[in-house]
Coordinates of C-alpha atoms in Angstrom, one line a residue:
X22 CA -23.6 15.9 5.8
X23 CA -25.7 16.5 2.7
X24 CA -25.6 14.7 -0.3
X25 CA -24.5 18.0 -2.2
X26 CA -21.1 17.7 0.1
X27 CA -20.8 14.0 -0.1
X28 CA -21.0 14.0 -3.6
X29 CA -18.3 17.2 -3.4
X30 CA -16.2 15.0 -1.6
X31 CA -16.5 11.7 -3.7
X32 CA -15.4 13.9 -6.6
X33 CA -12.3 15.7 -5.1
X34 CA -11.3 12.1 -4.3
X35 CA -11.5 10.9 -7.6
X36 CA -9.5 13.7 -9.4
X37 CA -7.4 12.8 -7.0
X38 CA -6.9 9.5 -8.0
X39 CA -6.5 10.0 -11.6
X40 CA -3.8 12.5 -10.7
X41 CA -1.9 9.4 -9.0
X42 CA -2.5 11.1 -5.7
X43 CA -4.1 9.4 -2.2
X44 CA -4.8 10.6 0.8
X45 CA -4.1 9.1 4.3
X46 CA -3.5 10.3 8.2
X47 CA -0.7 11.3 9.7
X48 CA 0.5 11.5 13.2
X49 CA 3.2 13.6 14.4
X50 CA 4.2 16.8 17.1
X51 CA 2.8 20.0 16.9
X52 CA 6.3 22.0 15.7
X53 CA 6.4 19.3 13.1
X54 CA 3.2 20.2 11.4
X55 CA 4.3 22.6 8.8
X56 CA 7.2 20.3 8.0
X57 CA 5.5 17.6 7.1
X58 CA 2.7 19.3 5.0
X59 CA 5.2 21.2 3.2
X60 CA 7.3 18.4 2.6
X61 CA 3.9 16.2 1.2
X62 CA 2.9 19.2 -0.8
X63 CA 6.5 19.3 -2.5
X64 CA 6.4 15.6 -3.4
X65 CA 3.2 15.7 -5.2
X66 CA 4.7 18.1 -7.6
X67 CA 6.3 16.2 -10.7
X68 CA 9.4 18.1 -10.6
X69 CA 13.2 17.3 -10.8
X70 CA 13.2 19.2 -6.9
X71 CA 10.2 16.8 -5.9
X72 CA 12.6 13.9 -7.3
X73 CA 15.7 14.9 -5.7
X74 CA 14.1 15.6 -2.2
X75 CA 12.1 12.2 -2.5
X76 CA 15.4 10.7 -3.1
X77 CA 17.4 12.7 -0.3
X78 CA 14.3 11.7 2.1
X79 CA 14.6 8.1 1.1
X80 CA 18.6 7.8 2.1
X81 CA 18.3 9.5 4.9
X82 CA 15.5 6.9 6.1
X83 CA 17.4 4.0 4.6
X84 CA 20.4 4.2 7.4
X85 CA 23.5 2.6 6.4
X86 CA 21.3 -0.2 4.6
X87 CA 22.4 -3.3 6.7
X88 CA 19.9 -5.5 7.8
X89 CA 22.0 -8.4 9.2
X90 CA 24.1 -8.3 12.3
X91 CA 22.6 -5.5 13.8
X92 CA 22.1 -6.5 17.5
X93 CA 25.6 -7.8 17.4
X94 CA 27.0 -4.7 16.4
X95 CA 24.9 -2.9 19.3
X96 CA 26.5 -4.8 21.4
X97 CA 30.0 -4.4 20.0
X98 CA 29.2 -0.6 20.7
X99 CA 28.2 -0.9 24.3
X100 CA 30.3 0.9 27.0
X101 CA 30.5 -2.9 28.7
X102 CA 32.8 -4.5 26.2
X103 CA 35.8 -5.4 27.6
X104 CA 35.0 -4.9 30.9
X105 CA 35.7 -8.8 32.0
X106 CA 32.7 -9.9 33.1
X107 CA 31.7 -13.4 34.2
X108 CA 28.6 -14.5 32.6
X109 CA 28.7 -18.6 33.3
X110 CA 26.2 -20.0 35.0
X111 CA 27.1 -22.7 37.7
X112 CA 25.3 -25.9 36.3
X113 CA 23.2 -28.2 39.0
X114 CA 22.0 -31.8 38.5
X115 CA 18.3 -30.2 40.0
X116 CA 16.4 -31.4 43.1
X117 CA 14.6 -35.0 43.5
X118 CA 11.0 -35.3 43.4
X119 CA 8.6 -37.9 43.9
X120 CA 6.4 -38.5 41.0

């Protein structure tokens, strides 16, 4: 790459920057592609729109918001509650050995 196109690049960067913008990678399907650009390019508009989908985004990703108690709730959920099983463990003094 030429200086010419680093130099290009360096600048593009900082506008960039001083528009309170970064760049960084993303992974995701193929079908999702469009999505996902879309969706960034929307966001980096300073618009009431931009807010409101930022904010929909966010409480969709946020879940119901608990943080505590959630394995226990899983496994309130699962199909096996109820179902009477025996999960004791028969306790044994252990087996001699000669040190």
């Amino acid at each position: 790459m030429g200086s010419s196109q680093r130099r290009a690049i360096q600048n593009y960067r900082t506008r960039l920057t001083e528009k309170g913008l970064v760049r960084f990678e993303v992974i995701c399907r193929e079908p999702d592609r469009e999505l996902i650009r879309s969706l960034a390019k929307r966001l980096t508009e300073d618009t009431p729109d931009a807010a409101r989908l930022r904010s929909a985004v966010s409480k969709s990703m946020a879940g119901d918001g608990s943080t505590r108690g959630g394995i226990l709730a899983a496994l309130r959920r699962s199909p096996l509650v109820g179902a009477g099983l025996d999960l004791s463990r028969a306790h044994e003094a252990g087996r001699d050995t000669d040190v």
